[in-house]
CSV table of C-alpha atoms in Angstrom, one decimal:
chain,number,residue,atom,x,y,z
F,99,MET,CA,158.5,-110.1,94.2
F,100,THR,CA,159.1,-112.7,91.5
F,101,ALA,CA,162.2,-112.7,89.5
F,102,ALA,CA,160.3,-111.5,86.4
F,103,GLU,CA,159.0,-108.5,88.3
F,104,GLY,CA,162.4,-107.8,89.7
F,105,ARG,CA,163.9,-107.8,86.2
F,106,GLY,CA,161.0,-105.7,84.8
F,107,ARG,CA,161.3,-102.8,87.3
F,108,GLY,CA,165.1,-102.9,88.0
F,109,ARG,CA,166.6,-103.7,91.3
F,110,PRO,CA,164.4,-104.5,94.4
F,111,ARG,CA,163.2,-101.3,96.0
F,112,ASP,CA,165.0,-99.8,99.0
F,113,PRO,CA,162.2,-98.5,101.2
F,114,GLU,CA,164.3,-95.7,102.6
F,115,THR,CA,165.1,-94.4,99.1
F,116,ASP,CA,161.4,-94.5,98.3
F,117,THR,CA,160.6,-92.5,101.4
F,118,THR,CA,163.2,-89.9,100.5
F,119,ILE,CA,162.0,-89.6,96.9
F,120,LEU,CA,158.4,-89.3,97.9
F,121,ALA,CA,159.1,-86.6,100.5
F,122,ALA,CA,161.1,-84.7,97.9
F,123,ALA,CA,158.3,-85.0,95.4
F,124,LEU,CA,155.7,-83.8,97.8
F,125,GLU,CA,157.9,-80.8,98.8
F,126,LEU,CA,158.3,-79.7,95.2
F,127,PHE,CA,154.6,-80.2,94.4
F,128,VAL,CA,153.6,-78.0,97.3
F,129,GLU,CA,156.2,-75.4,96.4
F,130,ARG,CA,155.7,-75.2,92.7
F,131,GLY,CA,152.6,-77.1,91.7
F,132,VAL,CA,152.5,-80.0,89.2
F,133,GLU,CA,153.5,-77.7,86.2
F,134,GLY,CA,156.6,-76.6,88.1
F,135,THR,CA,157.7,-80.0,89.2
F,136,SER,CA,159.7,-82.5,87.1
F,137,ILE,CA,161.1,-86.0,87.6
F,138,GLU,CA,164.6,-84.5,87.2
F,139,GLN,CA,164.0,-81.9,89.9
F,140,VAL,CA,162.7,-84.6,92.3
F,141,ALA,CA,165.7,-86.8,91.6
F,142,LYS,CA,168.0,-83.8,92.3
F,143,ARG,CA,166.3,-82.9,95.6
F,144,ALA,CA,166.2,-86.5,96.8
F,145,GLY,CA,169.9,-86.9,95.8
F,146,VAL,CA,169.3,-89.9,93.6
F,147,GLY,CA,169.8,-90.5,89.9
F,148,LYS,CA,166.8,-89.8,87.7
F,149,LEU,CA,166.9,-93.3,86.2
F,150,THR,CA,166.1,-94.6,89.7
F,151,LEU,CA,162.8,-92.6,89.5
F,152,TYR,CA,162.1,-93.6,85.9
F,153,ARG,CA,162.5,-97.2,86.8
F,154,ARG,CA,160.0,-96.9,89.6
F,155,TRP,CA,157.3,-94.6,88.4
F,156,SER,CA,155.8,-94.5,84.9
F,157,SER,CA,154.9,-90.8,85.1
F,158,LYS,CA,155.2,-87.6,87.1
F,159,GLU,CA,151.5,-87.9,88.0
F,160,ASP,CA,151.9,-91.4,89.4
F,161,LEU,CA,154.9,-90.3,91.5
F,162,LEU,CA,153.0,-87.3,92.9
F,163,ALA,CA,149.9,-89.3,93.6
F,164,GLN,CA,151.9,-91.8,95.6
F,165,ALA,CA,153.7,-89.0,97.4
F,166,ILE,CA,150.3,-87.5,98.4
F,167,GLU,CA,149.1,-90.9,99.6
F,168,GLN,CA,152.1,-91.4,101.8
F,169,TRP,CA,151.6,-88.0,103.4
F,170,VAL,CA,147.9,-88.5,104.1
F,171,ARG,CA,148.4,-92.1,105.4
F,172,ALA,CA,149.1,-90.5,108.8
F,173,GLU,CA,145.6,-89.2,108.8
F,174,VAL,CA,143.3,-90.6,111.5
F,175,THR,CA,140.4,-92.3,109.9
F,176,PRO,CA,138.0,-94.8,111.5
F,177,SER,CA,138.7,-98.5,110.6
F,178,ALA,CA,136.1,-100.4,108.7
F,179,ALA,CA,135.6,-102.5,112.0
F,180,ASP,CA,134.9,-99.3,113.9
F,181,VAL,CA,132.4,-98.1,111.3
F,182,TYR,CA,130.3,-101.2,111.7
F,183,ALA,CA,130.7,-101.6,115.5
F,184,LEU,CA,130.3,-98.0,116.8
F,185,THR,CA,127.6,-95.4,116.5
F,186,PRO,CA,128.3,-92.5,114.1
F,187,ARG,CA,128.4,-90.1,117.1
F,188,ASP,CA,131.1,-92.2,118.8
F,189,ILE,CA,133.2,-92.4,115.6
F,190,VAL,CA,132.9,-88.6,115.1
F,191,GLU,CA,134.1,-88.0,118.7
F,192,ARG,CA,137.0,-90.3,118.2
F,193,VAL,CA,138.3,-88.8,115.0
F,194,LEU,CA,137.5,-85.1,115.7
F,195,PRO,CA,140.6,-83.9,117.5
F,196,ALA,CA,143.1,-85.4,115.1
F,197,ALA,CA,141.1,-84.4,112.1
F,198,ALA,CA,140.9,-80.8,113.3
F,199,GLU,CA,144.7,-80.7,113.9
F,200,MET,CA,145.4,-82.0,110.4
F,201,ALA,CA,142.8,-79.8,108.6
F,202,ALA,CA,144.2,-76.7,110.4
F,203,SER,CA,147.8,-77.4,109.5
F,204,PRO,CA,149.5,-75.2,106.9
F,205,GLY,CA,150.8,-78.4,105.1
F,206,PHE,CA,147.3,-79.7,104.6
F,207,ARG,CA,146.0,-76.3,103.2
F,208,ALA,CA,148.9,-76.1,100.8
F,209,LEU,CA,148.4,-79.7,99.6
F,210,VAL,CA,144.6,-79.3,99.2
F,211,ALA,CA,145.3,-76.2,97.1
F,212,ARG,CA,147.7,-78.0,94.8
F,213,ILE,CA,145.5,-81.1,94.4
F,214,MET,CA,142.4,-79.0,93.6
F,215,GLY,CA,144.6,-76.7,91.4
F,216,SER,CA,145.8,-79.6,89.2
F,217,ALA,CA,142.4,-81.3,88.8
F,218,VAL,CA,141.6,-79.9,85.4
F,219,SER,CA,145.1,-79.3,83.9
F,220,HIS,CA,146.4,-82.7,85.1
F,221,PRO,CA,143.4,-85.0,85.5
F,222,GLN,CA,145.5,-88.1,85.8
F,223,LEU,CA,146.8,-87.0,89.2
F,224,MET,CA,143.3,-86.5,90.6
F,225,ALA,CA,142.2,-89.8,89.0
F,226,VAL,CA,144.9,-91.8,90.8
F,227,TYR,CA,144.4,-90.0,94.1
F,228,TRP,CA,140.7,-90.5,93.8
F,229,ARG,CA,140.8,-94.2,93.1
F,230,HIS,CA,143.4,-95.1,95.7
F,231,TYR,CA,142.7,-92.7,98.5
F,232,ILE,CA,139.3,-91.0,98.3
F,233,LEU,CA,137.0,-93.8,97.1
F,234,PRO,CA,137.7,-96.2,100.0
F,235,ARG,CA,137.1,-93.4,102.5
F,236,ARG,CA,133.9,-92.5,100.8
F,237,GLU,CA,132.8,-96.1,101.3
F,238,LEU,CA,133.3,-95.8,105.0
F,239,ALA,CA,131.5,-92.4,105.2
F,240,ALA,CA,128.6,-93.9,103.3
F,241,ALA,CA,128.4,-96.8,105.8
F,242,MET,CA,128.3,-94.3,108.6
F,243,LEU,CA,125.5,-92.4,106.9
F,244,ARG,CA,123.5,-95.5,106.2
F,245,ARG,CA,123.7,-96.3,109.9
F,246,ALA,CA,122.6,-92.7,110.7
F,247,GLN,CA,119.7,-93.2,108.3
F,248,GLN,CA,118.6,-96.2,110.3
F,249,ASP,CA,118.9,-94.2,113.5
F,250,GLY,CA,116.8,-91.4,111.9
F,251,THR,CA,119.4,-88.6,112.2
F,252,VAL,CA,120.0,-88.5,108.4
F,253,ALA,CA,116.9,-88.4,106.2
F,254,ALA,CA,116.0,-91.7,104.6
F,255,ASP,CA,115.9,-90.2,101.1
F,256,ALA,CA,119.1,-88.2,101.4
F,257,ASP,CA,121.5,-88.5,98.5
F,258,LEU,CA,124.6,-89.9,100.3
F,259,ASP,CA,127.1,-89.0,97.5
F,260,VAL,CA,125.9,-85.4,97.6
F,261,LEU,CA,126.0,-85.4,101.4
F,262,ILE,CA,129.6,-86.7,101.5
F,263,ASP,CA,130.5,-84.0,98.9
F,264,MET,CA,128.9,-81.4,101.2
F,265,MET,CA,131.0,-82.5,104.2
F,266,ALA,CA,134.4,-83.0,102.4
F,267,GLY,CA,133.7,-80.0,100.2
F,268,ALA,CA,133.0,-77.7,103.1
F,269,VAL,CA,136.4,-78.5,104.7
F,270,THR,CA,138.4,-78.2,101.5
F,271,TYR,CA,136.6,-75.0,100.7
F,272,ARG,CA,137.0,-73.5,104.2
F,273,VAL,CA,140.8,-74.1,104.5
F,274,LEU,CA,141.4,-72.2,101.2
F,275,GLN,CA,139.4,-69.1,102.3
F,276,PRO,CA,141.2,-66.0,103.6
F,277,ASP,CA,141.7,-66.2,107.4
F,278,PRO,CA,141.8,-70.0,107.7
F,279,PRO,CA,140.9,-71.5,111.1
F,280,ASP,CA,143.4,-72.7,113.7
F,281,ALA,CA,143.0,-76.1,115.3
F,282,THR,CA,140.6,-74.9,118.0
F,283,GLU,CA,138.3,-73.2,115.6
F,284,MET,CA,138.6,-76.2,113.2
F,285,LEU,CA,137.4,-78.5,115.9
F,286,ARG,CA,134.3,-76.4,116.3
F,287,TYR,CA,133.9,-76.2,112.6
F,288,LEU,CA,134.1,-79.9,111.9
F,289,ALA,CA,131.6,-80.6,114.8
F,290,ALA,CA,129.2,-78.1,113.1
F,291,VAL,CA,129.6,-79.9,109.7
F,292,TYR,CA,129.0,-83.3,111.2
F,293,ARG,CA,126.0,-82.0,113.2
F,294,GLN,CA,124.5,-80.3,110.1
F,295,ALA,CA,124.9,-83.6,108.2
F,296,GLY,CA,123.2,-85.6,110.9
F,297,LEU,CA,126.2,-87.6,112.0
F,298,TYR,CA,126.8,-85.8,115.3
F,299,PRO,CA,123.4,-85.2,117.0
F,300,PRO,CA,123.3,-83.6,120.5
F,301,ALA,CA,124.1,-86.3,123.1
F,302,SER,CA,120.5,-86.3,124.4
F,303,ASP,CA,119.2,-87.5,121.0
F,304,ALA,CA,121.8,-90.2,120.6
G,21,MET,CA,137.1,-38.7,87.1
G,22,THR,CA,138.9,-35.6,88.4
G,23,ALA,CA,141.8,-34.1,86.6
G,24,ALA,CA,144.1,-35.3,89.4
G,25,GLU,CA,142.8,-38.9,89.1
G,26,GLY,CA,143.2,-38.7,85.3
G,27,ARG,CA,146.9,-37.7,85.7
G,28,GLY,CA,147.5,-40.2,88.4
G,29,ARG,CA,146.4,-43.2,86.4
G,30,GLY,CA,147.3,-42.1,82.8
G,31,ARG,CA,144.8,-41.5,80.1
G,32,PRO,CA,141.1,-42.1,80.7
G,33,ARG,CA,140.3,-45.9,80.3
G,34,ASP,CA,139.1,-47.3,77.1
G,35,PRO,CA,136.4,-49.9,78.0
G,36,GLU,CA,137.1,-52.0,75.0
G,37,THR,CA,140.8,-52.2,75.7
G,38,ASP,CA,140.0,-53.2,79.3
G,39,THR,CA,137.7,-56.0,78.1
G,40,THR,CA,140.4,-57.3,75.7
G,41,ILE,CA,143.1,-57.2,78.5
G,42,LEU,CA,140.9,-58.9,81.0
G,43,ALA,CA,139.9,-61.6,78.6
G,44,ALA,CA,143.6,-62.2,77.8
G,45,ALA,CA,144.5,-62.3,81.5
G,46,LEU,CA,141.7,-64.9,82.2
G,47,GLU,CA,142.9,-67.1,79.2
G,48,LEU,CA,146.4,-67.1,80.5
G,49,PHE,CA,145.4,-67.7,84.1
G,50,VAL,CA,143.3,-70.8,83.1
G,51,GLU,CA,146.0,-72.1,80.7
G,52,ARG,CA,149.1,-71.6,83.0
G,53,GLY,CA,148.0,-70.7,86.5
G,54,VAL,CA,149.0,-67.7,88.4
G,55,GLU,CA,152.7,-68.8,88.5
G,56,GLY,CA,152.8,-69.2,84.8
G,57,THR,CA,151.1,-65.8,84.0
G,58,SER,CA,152.9,-62.4,83.9
G,59,ILE,CA,151.8,-58.8,83.2
G,60,GLU,CA,154.1,-58.9,80.1
G,61,GLN,CA,152.5,-62.0,78.7
G,62,VAL,CA,149.0,-60.6,79.2
G,63,ALA,CA,150.0,-57.4,77.4
G,64,LYS,CA,151.4,-59.4,74.5
G,65,ARG,CA,148.3,-61.6,74.1
G,66,ALA,CA,146.0,-58.5,74.4
G,67,GLY,CA,148.2,-56.6,71.8
G,68,VAL,CA,148.8,-53.6,74.0
G,69,GLY,CA,151.9,-52.1,75.6
G,70,LYS,CA,152.8,-53.4,79.1
G,71,LEU,CA,152.9,-49.8,80.4
G,72,THR,CA,149.1,-49.7,79.7
G,73,LEU,CA,148.7,-52.6,82.1
G,74,TYR,CA,151.1,-51.2,84.8
G,75,ARG,CA,149.2,-47.9,84.7
G,76,ARG,CA,145.8,-49.7,85.3
G,77,TRP,CA,146.6,-52.5,87.7
G,78,SER,CA,149.0,-52.3,90.7
G,79,SER,CA,149.7,-56.1,90.6
G,80,LYS,CA,149.2,-59.3,88.7
G,81,GLU,CA,146.8,-60.5,91.5
G,82,ASP,CA,144.6,-57.4,91.1
G,83,LEU,CA,144.5,-57.9,87.3
G,84,LEU,CA,143.6,-61.6,87.6
G,85,ALA,CA,141.0,-60.9,90.4
G,86,GLN,CA,139.3,-58.3,88.1
G,87,ALA,CA,139.5,-60.7,85.1
G,88,ILE,CA,137.7,-63.4,87.2
G,89,GLU,CA,135.1,-61.0,88.4
G,90,GLN,CA,134.3,-59.9,84.8
G,91,TRP,CA,133.8,-63.6,83.8
G,92,VAL,CA,131.5,-64.5,86.7
G,93,ARG,CA,129.5,-61.3,86.3
G,94,ALA,CA,127.4,-63.2,83.7
G,95,GLU,CA,126.4,-65.7,86.4
G,96,VAL,CA,122.7,-65.7,87.3
G,97,THR,CA,122.3,-64.8,90.9
G,98,PRO,CA,119.1,-63.7,92.6
G,99,SER,CA,118.9,-59.9,93.3
G,100,ALA,CA,118.7,-58.7,96.9
G,101,ALA,CA,115.1,-57.6,96.1
G,102,ASP,CA,114.2,-61.2,95.0
G,103,VAL,CA,115.8,-62.6,98.1
G,104,TYR,CA,113.6,-60.5,100.4
G,105,ALA,CA,110.4,-60.9,98.3
G,106,LEU,CA,110.4,-64.6,97.2
G,107,THR,CA,110.4,-67.9,99.0
G,108,PRO,CA,113.7,-69.8,99.1
G,109,ARG,CA,112.1,-72.5,97.0
G,110,ASP,CA,111.0,-70.0,94.3
G,111,ILE,CA,114.5,-68.5,94.2
G,112,VAL,CA,116.1,-71.9,93.9
G,113,GLU,CA,113.8,-72.8,91.0
G,114,ARG,CA,114.5,-69.6,89.3
G,115,VAL,CA,118.4,-69.9,89.4
G,116,LEU,CA,118.7,-73.6,89.0
G,117,PRO,CA,118.9,-74.1,85.2
G,118,ALA,CA,121.4,-71.3,84.6
G,119,ALA,CA,123.5,-72.2,87.6
G,120,ALA,CA,123.6,-75.8,86.4
G,121,GLU,CA,124.7,-74.7,82.9
G,122,MET,CA,127.4,-72.6,84.3
G,123,ALA,CA,128.7,-75.1,86.9
G,124,ALA,CA,128.9,-77.9,84.2
G,125,SER,CA,130.9,-75.8,81.8
G,126,PRO,CA,134.5,-76.6,81.2
G,127,GLY,CA,135.5,-73.0,81.6
G,128,PHE,CA,134.0,-72.9,85.1
G,129,ARG,CA,135.8,-76.1,86.1
G,130,ALA,CA,139.1,-74.8,84.9
G,131,LEU,CA,138.6,-71.5,86.6
G,132,VAL,CA,137.6,-73.1,89.9
G,133,ALA,CA,140.7,-75.3,89.8
G,134,ARG,CA,143.0,-72.3,89.2
G,135,ILE,CA,141.4,-70.2,91.9
G,136,MET,CA,141.5,-72.9,94.5
G,137,GLY,CA,145.0,-73.9,93.3
G,138,SER,CA,146.4,-70.3,93.9
G,139,ALA,CA,144.7,-69.8,97.3
G,140,VAL,CA,147.8,-70.7,99.4
G,141,SER,CA,150.6,-69.7,97.1
G,142,HIS,CA,149.0,-66.4,96.1
G,143,PRO,CA,146.6,-65.5,98.9
G,144,GLN,CA,146.2,-61.9,97.6
G,145,LEU,CA,144.2,-63.2,94.6
G,146,MET,CA,141.8,-65.1,96.8
G,147,ALA,CA,141.5,-62.2,99.2
G,148,VAL,CA,140.5,-59.8,96.4
G,149,TYR,CA,138.1,-62.3,94.9
G,150,TRP,CA,136.6,-63.1,98.3
G,151,ARG,CA,136.0,-59.5,99.3
G,152,HIS,CA,134.5,-58.3,96.0
G,153,TYR,CA,132.7,-61.4,94.7
G,154,ILE,CA,132.1,-64.1,97.3
G,155,LEU,CA,131.2,-62.0,100.4
G,156,PRO,CA,128.2,-60.2,98.8
G,157,ARG,CA,126.8,-63.5,97.5
G,158,ARG,CA,127.2,-65.1,100.9
G,159,GLU,CA,125.1,-62.2,102.4
G,160,LEU,CA,122.3,-63.1,100.0
G,161,ALA,CA,122.6,-66.8,100.8
G,162,ALA,CA,122.5,-66.1,104.5
G,163,ALA,CA,119.3,-64.0,104.0
G,164,MET,CA,117.7,-67.0,102.2
G,165,LEU,CA,118.7,-69.3,104.9
G,166,ARG,CA,117.4,-67.0,107.7
G,167,ARG,CA,114.1,-67.0,105.8
G,168,ALA,CA,114.1,-70.8,105.6
G,169,GLN,CA,114.8,-70.9,109.4
G,170,GLN,CA,111.6,-68.9,109.9
G,171,ASP,CA,109.8,-71.3,107.6
G,172,GLY,CA,111.2,-74.3,109.6
G,173,THR,CA,113.0,-76.0,106.7
G,174,VAL,CA,116.5,-75.1,108.1
G,175,ALA,CA,117.2,-75.8,111.8
G,176,ALA,CA,116.9,-72.7,114.0
G,177,ASP,CA,120.3,-73.5,115.5
G,178,ALA,CA,122.1,-74.2,112.2
G,179,ASP,CA,125.5,-72.5,111.7
G,180,LEU,CA,124.8,-70.6,108.5
G,181,ASP,CA,128.4,-69.9,107.6
G,182,VAL,CA,129.1,-73.7,107.8
G,183,LEU,CA,125.9,-74.4,105.8
G,184,ILE,CA,126.9,-72.0,103.1
G,185,ASP,CA,130.4,-73.6,102.9
G,186,MET,CA,128.7,-77.0,102.6
G,187,MET,CA,126.6,-75.9,99.6
G,188,ALA,CA,129.4,-73.9,97.8
G,189,GLY,CA,132.0,-76.4,98.8
G,190,ALA,CA,130.1,-79.4,97.5
G,191,VAL,CA,129.8,-77.8,94.0
G,192,THR,CA,133.4,-76.7,93.8
G,193,TYR,CA,134.5,-80.1,95.1
G,194,ARG,CA,132.2,-82.0,92.7
G,195,VAL,CA,133.3,-80.2,89.5
G,196,LEU,CA,137.0,-81.1,90.2
G,197,GLN,CA,136.3,-84.8,90.7
G,198,PRO,CA,137.0,-87.3,87.9
G,199,ASP,CA,133.9,-87.7,85.6
G,200,PRO,CA,132.4,-84.3,86.2
G,201,PRO,CA,128.7,-83.9,85.6
G,202,ASP,CA,127.1,-82.5,82.4
G,203,ALA,CA,124.4,-79.8,82.7
G,204,THR,CA,121.5,-82.3,83.1
G,205,GLU,CA,123.3,-84.2,85.9
G,206,MET,CA,124.4,-80.9,87.5
G,207,LEU,CA,120.8,-79.8,87.6
G,208,ARG,CA,119.9,-82.9,89.6
G,209,TYR,CA,123.0,-82.4,91.8
G,210,LEU,CA,122.3,-78.8,92.7
G,211,ALA,CA,118.6,-79.6,93.5
G,212,ALA,CA,119.9,-82.4,95.8
G,213,VAL,CA,122.3,-79.9,97.5
G,214,TYR,CA,119.6,-77.3,98.0
G,215,ARG,CA,117.2,-80.0,99.3
G,216,GLN,CA,119.8,-81.4,101.7
G,217,ALA,CA,120.4,-77.8,103.0
G,218,GLY,CA,116.7,-77.2,103.5
G,219,LEU,CA,116.3,-74.5,100.9
G,220,TYR,CA,114.4,-76.7,98.4
G,221,PRO,CA,111.8,-78.7,100.3
G,222,PRO,CA,109.4,-80.9,98.3
G,223,ALA,CA,106.6,-78.7,96.9
G,224,SER,CA,104.0,-80.2,99.3
G,225,ASP,CA,105.9,-78.8,102.3
G,226,ALA,CA,106.3,-75.4,100.8
């Protein structure tokens, strides 16, 4: 950090304080939604002064977007190196168990509901989340799908943006339905989604 | 209505009053979400006494579920007779323009966001909506997909529940993304979704 940056944004950041603040912000967002969460409440729950938050985040939406990003960072995603070195089938097998655990967790369901729920009333939150988190992952998914097109398991004329929406959309839609799946059922579900998309052909075809 | 029912639920319903109440409930739900909406506020906006509402709906969730149902009733869906008489391709062509108009409307986007957003915090609303509105439509979609399996455009071993989630999930996911499509783009998008699913093969294959 340069001195000018240091002056502009207050004292240098304390990573532990940031972690505490972001965890408190995520809790409140899941409990109350974006309408029911304020910078003041996050400061109170994190046990810090509200000026600390105002110095670090320019808006509630920016704070919540970063809180969501920190939570989903634990998600298992293939690296760009994997995507270009492995077959789509191998990548799917590698990520399936952890992806199923995450997608079946109550915390994931609650967070998806709140993010989708705020998309129209607070578009800035979705915009930040989309740019920082979703778009890079869509790039990797598109690379997998182009590889599968070369292998002939995805149609050469498939619209990849639409196909990515069908995969991601199915999971977000499924976890918000009544009677959501447990991790075992979610593993079967994700395998069926990837198979339907053409990313997870039966082993004999691979 | 029997005399006993009439006594149990107050005076016979006035359909116009019901329409006014349901419209007010939907407005408030879209503006403020389920947390921000109360029976009292709906009564005030509709210009009726709150006892009128308490006599007719046993909970806020029941009232909102019926308000949503009334709104989506205008949606163009194929009849059961059509589904069993026409080809999947003909059905898709018939519903596409109206479906695209609806899915691209700001009201639809806002409603989808609120319904998805309340799924975890207020599961009763999703449960009522699912049972009364979604499940019958999924039955029709499954019938179309079974027909397409016979025609060979959908794989015989496809998981139809997963495939229906991929179609419905893509649309709900797409309309909540930044830069949502207008009706023209949505028409192209829906055609691509149906094509990817195998319900809308190129005319030469039909």
